[in-house]
Coordinates of C-alpha atoms in Angstrom, one line a residue:
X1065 CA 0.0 0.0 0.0
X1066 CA 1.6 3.2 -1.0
X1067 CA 1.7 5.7 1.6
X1068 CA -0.6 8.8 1.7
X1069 CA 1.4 11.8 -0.6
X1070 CA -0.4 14.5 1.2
X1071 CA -0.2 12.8 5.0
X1072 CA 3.6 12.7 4.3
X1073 CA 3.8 16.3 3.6
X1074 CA 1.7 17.5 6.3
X1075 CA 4.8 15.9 8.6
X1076 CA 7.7 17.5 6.3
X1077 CA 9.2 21.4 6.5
X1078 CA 10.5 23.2 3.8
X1079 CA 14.0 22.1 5.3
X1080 CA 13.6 18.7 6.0
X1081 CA 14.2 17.0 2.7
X1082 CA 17.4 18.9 2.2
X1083 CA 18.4 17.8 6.0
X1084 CA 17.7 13.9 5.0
X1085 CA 19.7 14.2 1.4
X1086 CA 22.9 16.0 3.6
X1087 CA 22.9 12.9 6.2
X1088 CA 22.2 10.8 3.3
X1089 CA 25.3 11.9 2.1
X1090 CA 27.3 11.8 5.3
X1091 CA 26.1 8.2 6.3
X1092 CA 27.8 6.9 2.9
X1093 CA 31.0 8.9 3.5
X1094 CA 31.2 7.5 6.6
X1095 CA 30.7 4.3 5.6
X1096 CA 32.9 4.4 2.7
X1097 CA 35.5 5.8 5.3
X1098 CA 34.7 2.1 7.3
X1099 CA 35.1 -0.3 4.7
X1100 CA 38.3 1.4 3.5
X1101 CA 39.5 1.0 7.1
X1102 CA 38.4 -2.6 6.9
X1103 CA 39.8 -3.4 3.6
X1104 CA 43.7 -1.8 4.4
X1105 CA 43.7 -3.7 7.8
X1106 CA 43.0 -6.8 5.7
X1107 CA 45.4 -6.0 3.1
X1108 CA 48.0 -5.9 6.1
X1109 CA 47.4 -9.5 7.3
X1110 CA 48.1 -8.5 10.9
X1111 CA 48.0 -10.8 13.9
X1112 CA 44.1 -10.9 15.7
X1113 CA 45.4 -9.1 18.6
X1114 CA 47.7 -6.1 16.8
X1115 CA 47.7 -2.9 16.3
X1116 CA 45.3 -1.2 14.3
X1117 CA 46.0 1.1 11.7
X1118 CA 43.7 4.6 10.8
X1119 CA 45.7 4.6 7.1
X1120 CA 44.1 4.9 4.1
X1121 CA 44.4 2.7 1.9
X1122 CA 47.2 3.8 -1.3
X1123 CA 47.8 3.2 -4.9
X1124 CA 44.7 2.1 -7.3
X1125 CA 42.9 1.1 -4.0
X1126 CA 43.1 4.2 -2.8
X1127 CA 42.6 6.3 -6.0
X1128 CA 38.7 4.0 -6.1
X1129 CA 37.6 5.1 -2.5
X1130 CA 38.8 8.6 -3.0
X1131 CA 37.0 8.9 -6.3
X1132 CA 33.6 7.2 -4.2
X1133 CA 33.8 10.1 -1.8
X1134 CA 34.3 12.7 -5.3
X1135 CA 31.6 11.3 -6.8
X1136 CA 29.1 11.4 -3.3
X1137 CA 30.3 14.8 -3.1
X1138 CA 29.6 16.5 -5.7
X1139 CA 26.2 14.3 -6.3
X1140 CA 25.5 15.5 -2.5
X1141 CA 25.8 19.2 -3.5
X1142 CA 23.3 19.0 -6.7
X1143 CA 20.7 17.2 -4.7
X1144 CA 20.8 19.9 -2.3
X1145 CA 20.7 22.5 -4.6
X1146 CA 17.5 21.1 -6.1
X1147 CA 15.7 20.4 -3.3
X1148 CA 16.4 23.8 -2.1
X1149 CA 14.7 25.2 -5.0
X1150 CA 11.7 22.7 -5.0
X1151 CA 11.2 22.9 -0.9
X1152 CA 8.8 25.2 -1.0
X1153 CA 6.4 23.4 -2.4
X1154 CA 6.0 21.4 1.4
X1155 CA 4.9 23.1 4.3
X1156 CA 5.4 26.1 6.4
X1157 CA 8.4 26.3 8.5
X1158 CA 6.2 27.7 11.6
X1159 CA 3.0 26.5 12.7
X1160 CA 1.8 23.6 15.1
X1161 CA 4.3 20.9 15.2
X1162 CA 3.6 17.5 13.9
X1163 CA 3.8 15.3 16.8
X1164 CA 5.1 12.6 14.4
X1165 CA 7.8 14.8 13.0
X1166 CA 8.3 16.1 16.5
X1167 CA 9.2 12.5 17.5
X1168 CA 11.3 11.3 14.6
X1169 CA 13.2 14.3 14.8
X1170 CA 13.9 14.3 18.5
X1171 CA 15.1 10.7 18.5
X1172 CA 17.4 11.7 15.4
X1173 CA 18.9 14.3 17.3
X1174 CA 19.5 12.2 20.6
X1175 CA 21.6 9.8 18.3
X1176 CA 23.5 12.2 16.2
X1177 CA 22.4 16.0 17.8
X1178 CA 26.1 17.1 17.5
X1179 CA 26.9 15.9 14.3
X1180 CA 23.9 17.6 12.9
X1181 CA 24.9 20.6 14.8
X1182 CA 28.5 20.5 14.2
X1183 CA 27.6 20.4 10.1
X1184 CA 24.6 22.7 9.7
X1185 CA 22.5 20.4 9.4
X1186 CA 19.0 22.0 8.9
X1187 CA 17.6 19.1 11.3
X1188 CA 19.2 20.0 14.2
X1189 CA 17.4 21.1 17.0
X1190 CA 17.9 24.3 18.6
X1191 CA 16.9 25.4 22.2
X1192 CA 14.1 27.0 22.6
X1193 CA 10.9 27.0 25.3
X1194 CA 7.9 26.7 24.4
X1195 CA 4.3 27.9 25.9
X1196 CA 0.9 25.8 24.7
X1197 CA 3.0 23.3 22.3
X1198 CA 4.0 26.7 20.3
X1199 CA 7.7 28.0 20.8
X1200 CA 7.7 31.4 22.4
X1201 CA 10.4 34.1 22.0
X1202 CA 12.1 35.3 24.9
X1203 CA 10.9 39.2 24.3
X1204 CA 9.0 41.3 26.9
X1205 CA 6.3 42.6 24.6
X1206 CA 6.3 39.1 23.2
X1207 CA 5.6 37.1 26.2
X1208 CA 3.2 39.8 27.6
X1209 CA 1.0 39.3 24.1
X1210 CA 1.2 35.6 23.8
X1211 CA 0.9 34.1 27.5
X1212 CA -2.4 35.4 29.1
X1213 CA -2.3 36.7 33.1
X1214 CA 1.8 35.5 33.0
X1215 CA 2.2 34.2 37.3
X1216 CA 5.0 35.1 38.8
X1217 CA 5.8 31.6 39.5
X1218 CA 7.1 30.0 36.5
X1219 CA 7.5 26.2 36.0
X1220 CA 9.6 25.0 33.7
X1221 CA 10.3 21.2 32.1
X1222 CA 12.8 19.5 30.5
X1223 CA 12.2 16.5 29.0
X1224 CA 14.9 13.5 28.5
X1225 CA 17.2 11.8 26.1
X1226 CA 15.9 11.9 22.5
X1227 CA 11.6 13.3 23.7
X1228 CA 10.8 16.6 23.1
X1229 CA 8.2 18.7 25.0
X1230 CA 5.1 17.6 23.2
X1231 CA 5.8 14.1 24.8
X1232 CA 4.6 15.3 28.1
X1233 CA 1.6 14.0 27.0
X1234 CA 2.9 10.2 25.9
X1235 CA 0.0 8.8 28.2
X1236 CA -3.0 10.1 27.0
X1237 CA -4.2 13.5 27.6
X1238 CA -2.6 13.8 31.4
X1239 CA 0.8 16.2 31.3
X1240 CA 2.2 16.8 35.2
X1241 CA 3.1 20.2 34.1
X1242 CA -0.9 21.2 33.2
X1243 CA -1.8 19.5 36.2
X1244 CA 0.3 21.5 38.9
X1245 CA 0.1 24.6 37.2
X1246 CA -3.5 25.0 37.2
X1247 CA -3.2 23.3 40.9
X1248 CA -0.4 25.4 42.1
X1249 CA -0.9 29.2 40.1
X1250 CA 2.3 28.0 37.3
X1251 CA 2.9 29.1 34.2
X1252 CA 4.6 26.2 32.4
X1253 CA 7.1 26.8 29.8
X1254 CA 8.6 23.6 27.8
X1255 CA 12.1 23.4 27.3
X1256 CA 13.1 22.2 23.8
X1257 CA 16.6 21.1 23.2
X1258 CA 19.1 19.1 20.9
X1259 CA 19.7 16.3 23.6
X1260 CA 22.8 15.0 21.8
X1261 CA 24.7 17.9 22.3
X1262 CA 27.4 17.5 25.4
X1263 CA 25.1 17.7 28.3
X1264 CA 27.5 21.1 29.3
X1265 CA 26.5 22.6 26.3
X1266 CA 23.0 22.0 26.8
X1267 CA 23.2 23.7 30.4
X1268 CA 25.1 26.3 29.1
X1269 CA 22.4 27.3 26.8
X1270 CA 19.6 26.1 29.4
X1271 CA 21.1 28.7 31.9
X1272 CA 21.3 31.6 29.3
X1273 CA 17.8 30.8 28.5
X1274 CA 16.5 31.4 31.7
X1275 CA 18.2 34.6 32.2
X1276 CA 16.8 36.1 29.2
X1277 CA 13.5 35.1 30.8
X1278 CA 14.0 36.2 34.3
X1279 CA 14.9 39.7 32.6
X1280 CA 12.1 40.2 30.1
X1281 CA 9.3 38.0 32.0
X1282 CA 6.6 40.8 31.7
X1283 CA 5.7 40.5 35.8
X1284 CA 8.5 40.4 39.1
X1285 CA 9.1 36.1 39.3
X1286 CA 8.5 35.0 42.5
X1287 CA 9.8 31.4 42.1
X1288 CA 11.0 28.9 39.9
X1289 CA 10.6 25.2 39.4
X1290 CA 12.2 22.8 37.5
X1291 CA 10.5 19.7 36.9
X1292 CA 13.1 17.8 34.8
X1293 CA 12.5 13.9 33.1
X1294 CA 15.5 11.6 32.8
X1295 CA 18.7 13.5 30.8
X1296 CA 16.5 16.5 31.4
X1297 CA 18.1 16.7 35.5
X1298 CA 21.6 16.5 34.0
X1299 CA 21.1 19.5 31.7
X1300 CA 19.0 21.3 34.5
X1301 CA 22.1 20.6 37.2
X1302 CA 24.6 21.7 34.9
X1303 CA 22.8 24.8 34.5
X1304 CA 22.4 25.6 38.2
X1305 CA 26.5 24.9 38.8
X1306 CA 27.2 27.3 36.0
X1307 CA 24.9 29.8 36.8
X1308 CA 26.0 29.9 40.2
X1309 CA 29.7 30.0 39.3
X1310 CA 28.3 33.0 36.8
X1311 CA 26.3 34.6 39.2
X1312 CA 23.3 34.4 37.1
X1313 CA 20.3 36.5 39.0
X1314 CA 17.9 33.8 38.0
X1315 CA 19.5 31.1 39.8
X1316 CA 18.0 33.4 43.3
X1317 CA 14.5 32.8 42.0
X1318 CA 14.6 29.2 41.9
X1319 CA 13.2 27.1 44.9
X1320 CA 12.6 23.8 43.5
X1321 CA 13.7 20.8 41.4
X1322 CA 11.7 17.4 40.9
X1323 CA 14.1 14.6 39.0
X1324 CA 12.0 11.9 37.9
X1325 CA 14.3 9.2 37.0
X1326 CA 17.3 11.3 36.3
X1327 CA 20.7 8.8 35.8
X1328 CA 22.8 11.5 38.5
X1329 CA 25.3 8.1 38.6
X1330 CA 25.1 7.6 35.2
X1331 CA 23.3 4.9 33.5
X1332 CA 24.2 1.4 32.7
X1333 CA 23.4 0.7 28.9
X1334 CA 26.0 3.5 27.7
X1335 CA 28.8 1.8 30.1
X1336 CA 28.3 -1.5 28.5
X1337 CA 27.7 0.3 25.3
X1338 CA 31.4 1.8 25.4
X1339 CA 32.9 -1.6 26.8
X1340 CA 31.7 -3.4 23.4
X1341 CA 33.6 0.1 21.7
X1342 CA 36.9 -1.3 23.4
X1343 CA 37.0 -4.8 22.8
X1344 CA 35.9 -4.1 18.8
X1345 CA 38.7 -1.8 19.0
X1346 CA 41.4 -4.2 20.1
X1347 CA 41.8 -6.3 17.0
X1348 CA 42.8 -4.8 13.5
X1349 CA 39.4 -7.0 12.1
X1350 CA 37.1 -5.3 14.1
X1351 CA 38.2 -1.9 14.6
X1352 CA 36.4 -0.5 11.8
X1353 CA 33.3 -1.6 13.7
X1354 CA 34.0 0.1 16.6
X1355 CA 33.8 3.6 14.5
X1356 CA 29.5 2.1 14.9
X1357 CA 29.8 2.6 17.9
X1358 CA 31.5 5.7 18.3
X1359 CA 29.0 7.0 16.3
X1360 CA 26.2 7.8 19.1
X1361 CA 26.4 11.4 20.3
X1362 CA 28.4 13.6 23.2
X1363 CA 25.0 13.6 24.9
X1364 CA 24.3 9.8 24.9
X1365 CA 28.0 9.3 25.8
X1366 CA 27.5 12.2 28.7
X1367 CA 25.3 9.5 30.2
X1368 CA 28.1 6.9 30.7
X1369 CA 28.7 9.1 34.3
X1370 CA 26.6 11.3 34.3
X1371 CA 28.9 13.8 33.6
X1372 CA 27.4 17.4 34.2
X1373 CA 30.2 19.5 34.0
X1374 CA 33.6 19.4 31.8
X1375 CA 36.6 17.8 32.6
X1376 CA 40.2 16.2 31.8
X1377 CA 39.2 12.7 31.5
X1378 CA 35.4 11.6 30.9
X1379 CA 35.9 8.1 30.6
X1380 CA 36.7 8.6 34.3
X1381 CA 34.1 9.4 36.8
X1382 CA 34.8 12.4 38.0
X1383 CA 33.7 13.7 41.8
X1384 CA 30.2 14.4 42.3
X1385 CA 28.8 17.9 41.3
X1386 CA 26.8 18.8 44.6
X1387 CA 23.1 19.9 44.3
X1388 CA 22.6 23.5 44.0
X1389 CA 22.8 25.4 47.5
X1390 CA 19.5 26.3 49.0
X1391 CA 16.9 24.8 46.7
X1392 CA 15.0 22.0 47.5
X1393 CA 15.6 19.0 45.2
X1394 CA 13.7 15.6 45.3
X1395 CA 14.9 12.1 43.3
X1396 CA 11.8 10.1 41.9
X1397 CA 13.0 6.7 41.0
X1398 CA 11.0 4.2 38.7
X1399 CA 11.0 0.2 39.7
X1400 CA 10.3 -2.9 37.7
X1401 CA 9.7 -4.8 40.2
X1402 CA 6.4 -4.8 42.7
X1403 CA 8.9 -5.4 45.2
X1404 CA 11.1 -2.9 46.9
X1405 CA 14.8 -3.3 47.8
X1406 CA 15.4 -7.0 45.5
X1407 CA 18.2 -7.5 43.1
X1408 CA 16.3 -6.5 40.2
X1409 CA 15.4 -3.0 41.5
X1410 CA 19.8 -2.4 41.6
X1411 CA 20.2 -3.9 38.5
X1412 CA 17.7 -3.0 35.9
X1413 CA 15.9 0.1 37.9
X1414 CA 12.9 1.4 35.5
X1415 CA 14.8 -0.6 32.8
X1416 CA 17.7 2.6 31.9
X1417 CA 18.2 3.9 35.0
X1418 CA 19.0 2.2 38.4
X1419 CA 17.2 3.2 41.4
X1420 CA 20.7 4.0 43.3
X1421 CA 21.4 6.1 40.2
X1422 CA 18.0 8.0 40.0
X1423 CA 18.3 8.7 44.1
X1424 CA 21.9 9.5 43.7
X1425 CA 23.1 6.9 46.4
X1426 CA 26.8 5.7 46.0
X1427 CA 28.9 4.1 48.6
X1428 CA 31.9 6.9 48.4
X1429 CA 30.8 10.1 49.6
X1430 CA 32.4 11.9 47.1
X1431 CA 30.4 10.5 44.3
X1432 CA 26.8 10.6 46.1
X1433 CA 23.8 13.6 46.1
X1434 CA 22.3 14.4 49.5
X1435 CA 18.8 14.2 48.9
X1436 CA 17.5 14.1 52.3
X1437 CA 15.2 11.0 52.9
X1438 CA 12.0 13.0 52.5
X1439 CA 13.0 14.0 49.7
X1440 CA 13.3 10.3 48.0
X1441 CA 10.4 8.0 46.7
X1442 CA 10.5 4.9 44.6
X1443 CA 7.7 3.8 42.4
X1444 CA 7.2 0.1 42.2
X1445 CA 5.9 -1.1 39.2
X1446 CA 7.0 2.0 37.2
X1447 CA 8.9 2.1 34.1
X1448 CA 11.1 5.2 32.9
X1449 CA 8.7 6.6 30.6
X1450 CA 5.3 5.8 32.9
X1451 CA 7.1 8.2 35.3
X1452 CA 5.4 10.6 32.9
X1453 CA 2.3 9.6 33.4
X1454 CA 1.2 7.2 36.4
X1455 CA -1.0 8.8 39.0
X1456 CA 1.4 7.6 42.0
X1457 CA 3.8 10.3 40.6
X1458 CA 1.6 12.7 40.1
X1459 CA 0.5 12.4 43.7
X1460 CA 4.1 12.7 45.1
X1461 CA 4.5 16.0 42.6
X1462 CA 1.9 17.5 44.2
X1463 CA 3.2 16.9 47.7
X1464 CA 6.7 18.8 47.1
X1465 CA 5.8 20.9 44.7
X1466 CA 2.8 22.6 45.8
X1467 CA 2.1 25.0 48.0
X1468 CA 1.3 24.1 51.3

């Protein structure tokens, strides 16, 4: 059954065609760069367990793969011509966003944000909030025309590793932030951001961001509150510790910050994930496999530690980056299981993040977060993406996050 022409176009920007034809492109540089790699390490019949080479190939061999990456080239750069002049026959670049767009787009940049970043790529994401699904500009006279009675308590979420704002809403019609700002006097804003960028990138730009707001918010902000969703805590941590470090005024105005399954410790997957890197890199046969690997982005690799703010050696867990000095933060932590405290619980957690990781809880001091005990809850039964949406957490929300 061929698909619907007109269903597909209501999903595509002007921009997005030309996007797809420049990855196109890149994917079979790249993987013209791997087989070469593949083909001169077998050319130089070297033991299982030597050295790899990063060579190119030479002679006629060589000429072949160079003239593959000519030809890819220069057919790249007509394509992309044409479809600038044909794109826009699609849609609009503004409007309401296609949730399926939204969605393919956000998982395409958590796997390869930085790359799409780092080249111009017209698919990359760039931060922005949003206010009622639409992005907002960070104006005075702006705001004041398109939020109506703006609170001076502002609530602000950040979603997680390749999601986007509009899934919020990924069970049904319920979204936490509708529900406690209509409970709790909030104005929610959305945070929308390119989650494969480094996560100190992302804080950079997230802490920026809210000083732009806290200066051209069109009332005096009273409080802030950060409810943040898996990767979402990292960028919002990183934030605070360079804010603070900055002096940023907004940092002042913030009270609060709910992590719902946030991997502080790091999460498990991208350890194992850069183990399989090493031992593909550690014969000449399979090194060019390992460049698969290596191919996930700064952000998803951020997540091997958790890593929230730069330094010398990120393979290497680094000390723990305390919580932010006089707000009050609380840990939700998502559970397989139905019961609490078991093996599965340490090992497999919501299924990506472990509940010691999500609470912060690490037997040296140095790498741990002090959430006081009150502070702390596990959900039983909970997976990392019902966290969004089961009532249980809901409940709990409203018990810090309200007023009392």
């Amino acid at each position: 059954m061929r698909p619907n022409a007109s269903r597909i176009g209501s999903h595509l920007q002007a921009t997005d065609l030309r996007g797809i034809g420049r990855l196109a492109v890149d994917a079979t540089l790249g993987l013209t760069d791997l087989v070469e790699n593949l083909h001169h390490n077998i050319l130089r019949a070297p033991s299982p367990l030597g050295t790899p080479s990063d060579q190119p190939t030479t002679g006629l061999t060589g000429f072949v793969y160079r003239s593959i990456r000519g030809v890819t080239r220069l057919v790249g750069s007509s394509v992309d011509g044409l479809l600038g002049q044909i794109g826009g026959l699609l849609g609009p670049a503004q409007g309401t966003p296609s949730t399926e767009r939204e969605a393919v787009l956000s998982a395409l940049n958590g796997v390869l944000g930085d790359h799409l970043a780092a080249s111009g790529n017209p698919l990359a994401i760039h931060m922005h909030l949003r206010h009622d699904r639409q992005p907002i500009a960070i104006d005075r006279a702006v705001l004041a025309e398109r939020i109506a009675q703006p609170s001076g308590r502002v609530l602000v979420l950040l979603h997680g590793l390749c999601m986007n704002p509009l899934q919020w809403k990924c069970y049904g019609e319920h979204d936490h932030g509708a529900v406690l700002a209509a409970e709790g006097g909030f104005t929610p804003l959305y945070l929308q951001y390119n989650s494969g960028l480094h996560i100190v990138e992302n804080g950079r730009q997230f802490g920026e961001q809210m000083q732009a707001l806290h200066d051209a918010w069109p009332v005096p902000i009273e409080e802030i509150v950060l409810l943040c969703h898996s990767m979402g805590g990292l960028v919002a941590r990183s934030a605070c510790d360079q804010a603070a470090r900055r002096g940023d005024a907004w940092i002042a105005r913030l009270t609060k910050i709910a992590f719902l399954g946030t991997p502080h410790l790091g999460a498990r997957l991208e350890r194992g994930g850069h183990w399989i890197d090493v031992l593909l890199g550690a014969s000449p046969y399979t090194a060019a496999f390992a460049r698969l690997g290596r191919l996930r982005s700064a952000g998803i690799t951020d997540l091997r530690h958790g890593s929230v703010r730069r330094h010398d050696r990120p393979d290497v867990r680094a000390k723990q980056v305390p919580l932010p000095a006089g707000v009050a933060c609380y840990a939700l932590a998502g559970a397989l299981s139905d019961e609490p405290g078991g093996l599965r619980d340490k090992l497999f957690g919501d299924g990506l993040v472990t509940v010691d990781s999500a609470l912060g809880r690490h037997r040296l001091k140095s790498h741990r977060l002090d959430f006081p005990p009150g502070h702390q809850w596990v959900g039983q039964g909970i997976d990392h993406l019902a966290l969004l949406g089961r009532e249980e957490v809901m409940h709990q929300l409203r018990q810090w996050l309200l007023p009392r």
